[in-house]
Coordinates of C-alpha atoms in Angstrom, one line a residue:
M12 CA -85.2 243.3 -222.0
L13 CA -88.7 243.4 -223.4
A14 CA -87.5 242.7 -227.0
A15 CA -85.3 239.8 -225.7
A16 CA -88.2 238.5 -223.7
C17 CA -90.5 238.6 -226.7
Q18 CA -87.9 236.9 -228.8
M19 CA -87.2 234.2 -226.2
F20 CA -90.7 233.5 -224.8
L21 CA -93.2 234.5 -227.5
G22 CA -95.9 231.9 -227.9
K23 CA -94.9 230.0 -224.6
T24 CA -97.1 229.6 -221.6
E25 CA -96.3 231.0 -218.2
A26 CA -95.5 227.5 -216.9
E27 CA -93.0 227.0 -219.7
I28 CA -91.4 230.4 -218.9
A29 CA -91.1 229.5 -215.2
H30 CA -89.6 226.1 -216.0
I31 CA -87.0 227.7 -218.3
A32 CA -86.1 230.2 -215.6
L33 CA -85.9 227.4 -213.0
E34 CA -83.6 225.3 -215.1
T35 CA -81.4 228.3 -215.8
L36 CA -81.0 228.9 -212.0
E37 CA -80.5 225.3 -211.3
G38 CA -77.8 225.1 -213.9
H39 CA -75.9 228.1 -212.5
Q40 CA -76.4 226.7 -209.0
R41 CA -74.8 223.3 -210.0
A42 CA -71.9 225.2 -211.7
I43 CA -71.2 227.1 -208.5
M44 CA -71.7 224.0 -206.3
A45 CA -69.0 222.2 -208.4
H46 CA -66.4 224.7 -207.3
M47 CA -67.3 224.5 -203.5
T48 CA -67.1 221.7 -200.9
V49 CA -70.2 220.5 -199.2
E50 CA -68.9 221.9 -195.9
E51 CA -68.4 225.3 -197.5
I52 CA -71.9 225.3 -199.0
Y53 CA -73.4 224.2 -195.7
K54 CA -71.5 226.6 -193.5
D55 CA -71.3 229.6 -195.8
R56 CA -74.8 229.8 -197.3
Q57 CA -74.6 233.6 -197.8
K58 CA -71.6 233.3 -200.0
F59 CA -73.2 230.6 -202.1
S60 CA -76.4 232.6 -202.5
E61 CA -74.5 235.7 -203.6
Q62 CA -72.6 233.8 -206.3
V63 CA -75.7 232.1 -207.6
F64 CA -77.6 235.4 -207.7
K65 CA -74.7 237.2 -209.4
V66 CA -74.2 234.6 -212.2
A67 CA -77.9 233.7 -212.7
S68 CA -79.2 237.3 -212.7
S69 CA -76.9 238.4 -215.5
D70 CA -77.9 235.4 -217.6
L71 CA -81.6 235.8 -217.0
V72 CA -81.4 239.6 -217.8
N73 CA -80.2 238.6 -221.3
M74 CA -83.3 236.5 -221.5
G75 CA -85.5 239.4 -220.5
I76 CA -86.1 238.2 -216.9
S77 CA -85.0 240.4 -214.0
V78 CA -84.1 238.5 -210.8
V79 CA -85.2 240.4 -207.8
S80 CA -83.9 238.1 -205.0
Y81 CA -82.4 234.6 -204.6
T82 CA -82.7 232.8 -201.3
L83 CA -81.8 229.2 -200.2
K84 CA -84.8 227.6 -198.6
D85 CA -83.0 224.5 -197.4
I86 CA -79.9 222.4 -198.1
H87 CA -80.2 218.6 -197.7
D88 CA -79.1 215.3 -199.3
D89 CA -80.4 211.8 -199.5
Q90 CA -77.6 210.3 -197.3
D91 CA -78.3 212.7 -194.4
Y92 CA -74.7 213.9 -194.6
L93 CA -75.6 217.6 -194.2
H94 CA -77.8 216.7 -191.2
S95 CA -74.8 215.0 -189.6
L96 CA -72.7 218.1 -190.3
G97 CA -75.5 220.1 -188.7
K98 CA -75.4 218.0 -185.6
A99 CA -71.6 218.4 -185.3
R100 CA -72.0 222.1 -186.0
T101 CA -74.8 222.3 -183.5
A102 CA -72.7 220.5 -180.9
Q103 CA -69.8 222.7 -181.7
V104 CA -72.0 225.8 -181.5
Q105 CA -73.4 224.5 -178.2
K106 CA -69.9 223.8 -177.0
D107 CA -68.7 227.1 -178.1
A108 CA -71.8 228.7 -176.5
R109 CA -71.2 226.8 -173.2
I110 CA -67.5 227.7 -173.4
G111 CA -68.4 231.3 -174.2
E112 CA -71.0 231.4 -171.4
A113 CA -68.5 229.8 -169.0
E114 CA -65.8 232.2 -170.1
A115 CA -68.3 235.1 -169.8
K116 CA -69.3 233.9 -166.3
R117 CA -65.7 233.4 -165.4
D118 CA -64.8 236.8 -166.7
A119 CA -67.9 238.3 -165.0
G120 CA -67.0 236.4 -161.8
I121 CA -63.4 237.6 -162.0
R122 CA -64.5 241.1 -162.6
E123 CA -67.1 240.9 -159.9
A124 CA -64.5 239.4 -157.5
K125 CA -62.0 242.0 -158.4
A126 CA -64.6 244.6 -157.9
K127 CA -65.6 243.1 -154.6
Q128 CA -61.9 242.9 -153.7
E129 CA -61.4 246.5 -154.6
K130 CA -64.5 247.4 -152.7
V131 CA -63.4 245.4 -149.6
S132 CA -59.9 246.8 -149.9
A133 CA -61.3 250.3 -150.1
Q134 CA -63.6 249.5 -147.2
Y135 CA -60.7 248.1 -145.2
L136 CA -58.6 251.1 -146.0
S137 CA -61.4 253.3 -144.9
E138 CA -61.9 251.3 -141.7
I139 CA -58.1 251.3 -141.1
E140 CA -58.1 255.1 -141.4
M141 CA -61.1 255.3 -139.2
A142 CA -59.5 252.9 -136.7
K143 CA -56.3 255.0 -136.8
A144 CA -58.3 258.1 -136.1
Q145 CA -60.2 256.4 -133.4
R146 CA -57.0 255.1 -131.9
D147 CA -55.4 258.5 -131.9
Y148 CA -58.6 259.9 -130.3
E149 CA -58.7 257.2 -127.7
L150 CA -54.9 257.6 -126.9
K151 CA -55.3 261.3 -126.5
K152 CA -58.5 260.9 -124.5
A153 CA -56.8 258.3 -122.3
A154 CA -53.9 260.6 -121.8
Y155 CA -56.2 263.4 -120.9
D156 CA -58.3 261.1 -118.7
I157 CA -55.2 259.9 -116.9
E158 CA -54.1 263.4 -116.2
V159 CA -57.6 264.4 -115.0
N160 CA -58.0 261.3 -112.9
T161 CA -54.6 261.7 -111.4
R162 CA -55.4 265.3 -110.4
R163 CA -58.8 264.2 -109.2
A164 CA -57.3 261.3 -107.2
Q165 CA -54.7 263.6 -105.7
A166 CA -57.4 266.0 -104.7
D167 CA -59.6 263.1 -103.3
L168 CA -56.6 261.6 -101.4
A169 CA -55.8 265.1 -100.0
Y170 CA -59.4 265.5 -98.9
Q171 CA -59.6 262.0 -97.5
L172 CA -56.3 262.6 -95.6
Q173 CA -57.6 265.8 -94.2
V174 CA -60.9 264.2 -93.2
A175 CA -59.0 261.3 -91.6
K176 CA -56.8 263.7 -89.6
T177 CA -59.9 265.7 -88.5
K178 CA -61.7 262.4 -87.5
Q179 CA -58.6 261.3 -85.6
Q180 CA -58.4 264.6 -83.7
I181 CA -62.1 264.4 -83.0
E182 CA -61.7 260.8 -81.9
E183 CA -58.8 261.6 -79.7
Q184 CA -60.8 264.4 -78.0
R185 CA -63.8 262.1 -77.6
V186 CA -61.5 259.5 -76.0
Q187 CA -60.1 262.1 -73.7
V188 CA -63.6 263.2 -72.7
Q189 CA -64.6 259.6 -72.2
V190 CA -61.5 259.0 -70.0
V191 CA -62.4 262.1 -67.9
E192 CA -66.0 261.0 -67.7
R193 CA -64.9 257.4 -66.7
A194 CA -62.6 258.8 -64.1
Q195 CA -65.4 260.9 -62.7
Q196 CA -67.7 257.9 -62.8
V197 CA -65.1 255.8 -61.0
A198 CA -64.7 258.5 -58.3
V199 CA -68.5 258.7 -57.9
Q200 CA -68.8 255.0 -57.7
E201 CA -66.0 254.8 -55.1
Q202 CA -67.7 257.5 -53.1
E203 CA -71.0 255.6 -53.4
I204 CA -69.3 252.4 -52.3
A205 CA -67.7 254.2 -49.3
R206 CA -71.1 255.7 -48.4
R207 CA -72.8 252.3 -48.7
E208 CA -70.1 250.7 -46.6
K209 CA -70.6 253.3 -43.9
E210 CA -74.3 252.9 -44.1
L211 CA -73.9 249.1 -43.9
E212 CA -71.6 249.6 -40.9
A213 CA -74.1 251.9 -39.2
R214 CA -77.3 250.0 -40.0
V215 CA -76.3 246.4 -40.1
R216 CA -72.9 245.6 -38.6
K217 CA -73.0 247.6 -35.4
P218 CA -76.5 246.6 -34.5
A219 CA -75.7 243.0 -35.3
E220 CA -72.5 243.2 -33.1
A221 CA -74.5 244.8 -30.4
E222 CA -77.2 242.2 -30.6
R223 CA -74.6 239.5 -30.6
Y224 CA -72.9 241.0 -27.6
K225 CA -76.3 241.2 -25.9
L226 CA -77.1 237.6 -26.7
E227 CA -73.7 236.5 -25.5
R228 CA -74.2 238.3 -22.2
L229 CA -77.7 236.9 -21.8
A230 CA -76.5 233.5 -22.6
E231 CA -73.7 233.8 -20.0
A232 CA -76.1 235.3 -17.5
E233 CA -78.6 232.5 -18.1
K234 CA -75.8 230.0 -17.9
S235 CA -74.6 231.4 -14.6
Q236 CA -78.1 231.5 -13.3
L237 CA -78.8 228.0 -14.3
I238 CA -75.5 226.9 -12.8
M239 CA -76.3 228.7 -9.6
Q240 CA -79.8 227.3 -9.6
A241 CA -78.6 223.9 -10.3
E242 CA -76.0 224.2 -7.5
A243 CA -78.8 225.5 -5.2
E244 CA -81.1 222.8 -6.1
A245 CA -78.3 220.3 -5.8
E246 CA -77.6 221.6 -2.2
S247 CA -81.3 221.5 -1.3
V248 CA -81.9 218.1 -2.8
R249 CA -78.5 216.6 -2.0
M250 CA -80.3 214.4 0.3
R251 CA -82.3 212.9 -2.5
G252 CA -79.3 211.2 -3.7
E253 CA -76.3 211.7 -5.7
A254 CA -78.1 210.1 -8.7
E255 CA -80.7 212.8 -8.8
A256 CA -78.1 215.5 -8.1
F257 CA -76.0 214.1 -11.0
A258 CA -79.1 214.1 -13.2
I259 CA -79.8 217.7 -12.3
G260 CA -76.2 218.7 -12.9
A261 CA -76.2 216.9 -16.3
R262 CA -79.4 218.6 -17.3
A263 CA -78.0 222.0 -16.2
R264 CA -74.8 221.3 -18.1
A265 CA -76.9 220.3 -21.2
E266 CA -79.0 223.4 -20.9
A267 CA -75.9 225.5 -20.5
E268 CA -74.3 223.8 -23.5
Q269 CA -77.6 224.3 -25.4
M270 CA -77.5 228.0 -24.6
A271 CA -73.8 228.2 -25.5
K272 CA -74.6 226.5 -28.8
K273 CA -77.5 228.9 -29.3
A274 CA -75.3 231.9 -28.5
E275 CA -72.7 230.6 -30.9
A276 CA -75.3 230.1 -33.6
F277 CA -76.5 233.7 -33.0
Q278 CA -72.9 234.8 -33.3
L279 CA -72.2 232.9 -36.5
Y280 CA -75.5 233.2 -38.4
Q281 CA -76.8 236.5 -37.0
E282 CA -79.7 237.3 -39.4
A283 CA -80.4 233.7 -40.2
A284 CA -80.7 232.9 -36.5
Q285 CA -83.1 235.8 -36.1
L286 CA -85.1 234.6 -39.1
D287 CA -85.2 231.1 -37.5
M288 CA -86.6 232.6 -34.3
L289 CA -89.2 234.7 -36.2
L290 CA -90.3 231.7 -38.3
E291 CA -90.6 229.6 -35.2
K292 CA -92.9 232.1 -33.6
L293 CA -95.0 232.9 -36.8
P294 CA -97.4 230.0 -36.3
Q295 CA -98.1 231.2 -32.8
V296 CA -98.7 234.7 -34.1
A297 CA -101.1 233.4 -36.8
E298 CA -102.9 231.3 -34.1
E299 CA -103.3 234.4 -31.9
I300 CA -104.7 236.3 -34.9
S301 CA -107.2 233.7 -35.9
G302 CA -108.1 232.9 -32.2
P303 CA -110.9 235.4 -31.9
L304 CA -112.6 234.0 -34.9
T305 CA -112.8 230.5 -33.4
S306 CA -114.6 231.9 -30.4
A307 CA -117.1 234.0 -32.4
N308 CA -120.7 232.7 -32.4
K309 CA -121.9 234.7 -35.4
I310 CA -120.1 236.7 -38.2
T311 CA -122.0 239.2 -40.4
L312 CA -120.4 239.9 -43.8
V313 CA -121.3 243.0 -45.9
S314 CA -120.6 242.6 -49.7
S315 CA -120.1 245.3 -52.2
G316 CA -121.4 243.1 -55.1
S317 CA -118.1 241.7 -56.2
G318 CA -115.6 239.1 -54.8
T319 CA -116.2 235.9 -52.9
M320 CA -118.6 235.3 -50.0
G321 CA -119.0 232.9 -47.1
A322 CA -116.2 231.0 -45.5
A323 CA -113.9 231.8 -48.4
K324 CA -114.4 235.5 -47.6
V325 CA -113.4 235.0 -44.0
T326 CA -110.4 232.8 -45.0
G327 CA -109.4 235.5 -47.5
E328 CA -109.5 238.2 -44.8
V329 CA -107.3 236.1 -42.5
L330 CA -104.8 235.4 -45.3
D331 CA -104.8 239.1 -46.1
I332 CA -103.9 239.9 -42.5
L333 CA -101.2 237.2 -42.5
S334 CA -99.8 238.6 -45.8
H335 CA -99.0 241.9 -44.0
L336 CA -97.3 240.0 -41.2
P337 CA -93.7 240.2 -42.7
E338 CA -94.0 244.0 -43.0
S339 CA -95.2 244.3 -39.4
V340 CA -92.3 242.1 -38.3
E341 CA -89.9 244.2 -40.3
R342 CA -91.2 247.5 -38.7
L343 CA -91.0 246.0 -35.2
T344 CA -87.7 244.2 -35.4
G345 CA -85.9 245.8 -38.5
V346 CA -85.5 242.3 -40.0
S347 CA -86.8 241.7 -43.5
I348 CA -87.9 238.1 -44.0
S349 CA -87.8 238.3 -47.8
Q350 CA -84.3 239.9 -48.0
V351 CA -82.8 237.6 -45.4
N352 CA -84.2 234.6 -47.3
H353 CA -82.3 235.6 -50.4
K354 CA -79.0 236.7 -48.7
P355 CA -76.1 234.3 -48.3
L356 CA -75.1 233.3 -44.8
R357 CA -72.2 235.2 -43.3
T358 CA -69.9 234.1 -40.6
A359 CA -68.6 236.4 -37.9

């Protein structure tokens, strides 16, 4: 190679040697381009570079030049044809890239969905198995609970039945005791009623009948006396005239009738009549009680430091005496003014 180089390039400058090598490479490059289409050169640059390197390196070696590497820097034309091919290629590549990406995403989605489906299926199968186990457990537990609750309910019902029977027996005994107690109470009440009736008979009815009989006899005696007196007076004063005798007889008859009415009133109203007589005499009794005070010339009062003084004190003393008057009347006559006032009138 050194001898060939000396023979070929002796006396030439470096620029001339470079120009010769460049023209040689360009010539081989044109020769190879003549056997390839523009699309092949543009699309398969590696193949083009290898063919140029293979042909040109053997030729340059004969010239004493060793080709280390051959690389295409750029491929272009004045009509911008290759650029258009690049755009189409770029669009195709982008399309293929998008399609590839979409297919990849689709495949990934399908695989992911399949994986999720398998996961969900496995999860569902697991949950189904768990549900079956839970169901079997619940069924067995329910059966056991039913049996236990049945036995417990039977025991509770037996206990409640026994308690009810016991309560019923106790209630029956209590009712029997109450019946006996009520019968005893009724007997005691009947005895008390009989005793009170006897007491009423002894204390009220018999004295009242005796008093009524007395009043009737007195009224009849007074009537007879008045009649006899009227007849005597009529005989003695007959000479005064039949008019006066008639008047005296009429007065006698009126007084007799009055006494008869009074006796009849005593017979009918008994305690009320007695009360009427007592009430009629009470003002006279009060007058007799307060009479000594009206004739007193001087009254000396001694006070203990509390209460009223003066005329009010004297009046209070008189009223205090009068307030004890019903009790005195009851002790003397056996008639209670307060009780008679609240009792209903009774007929004979």
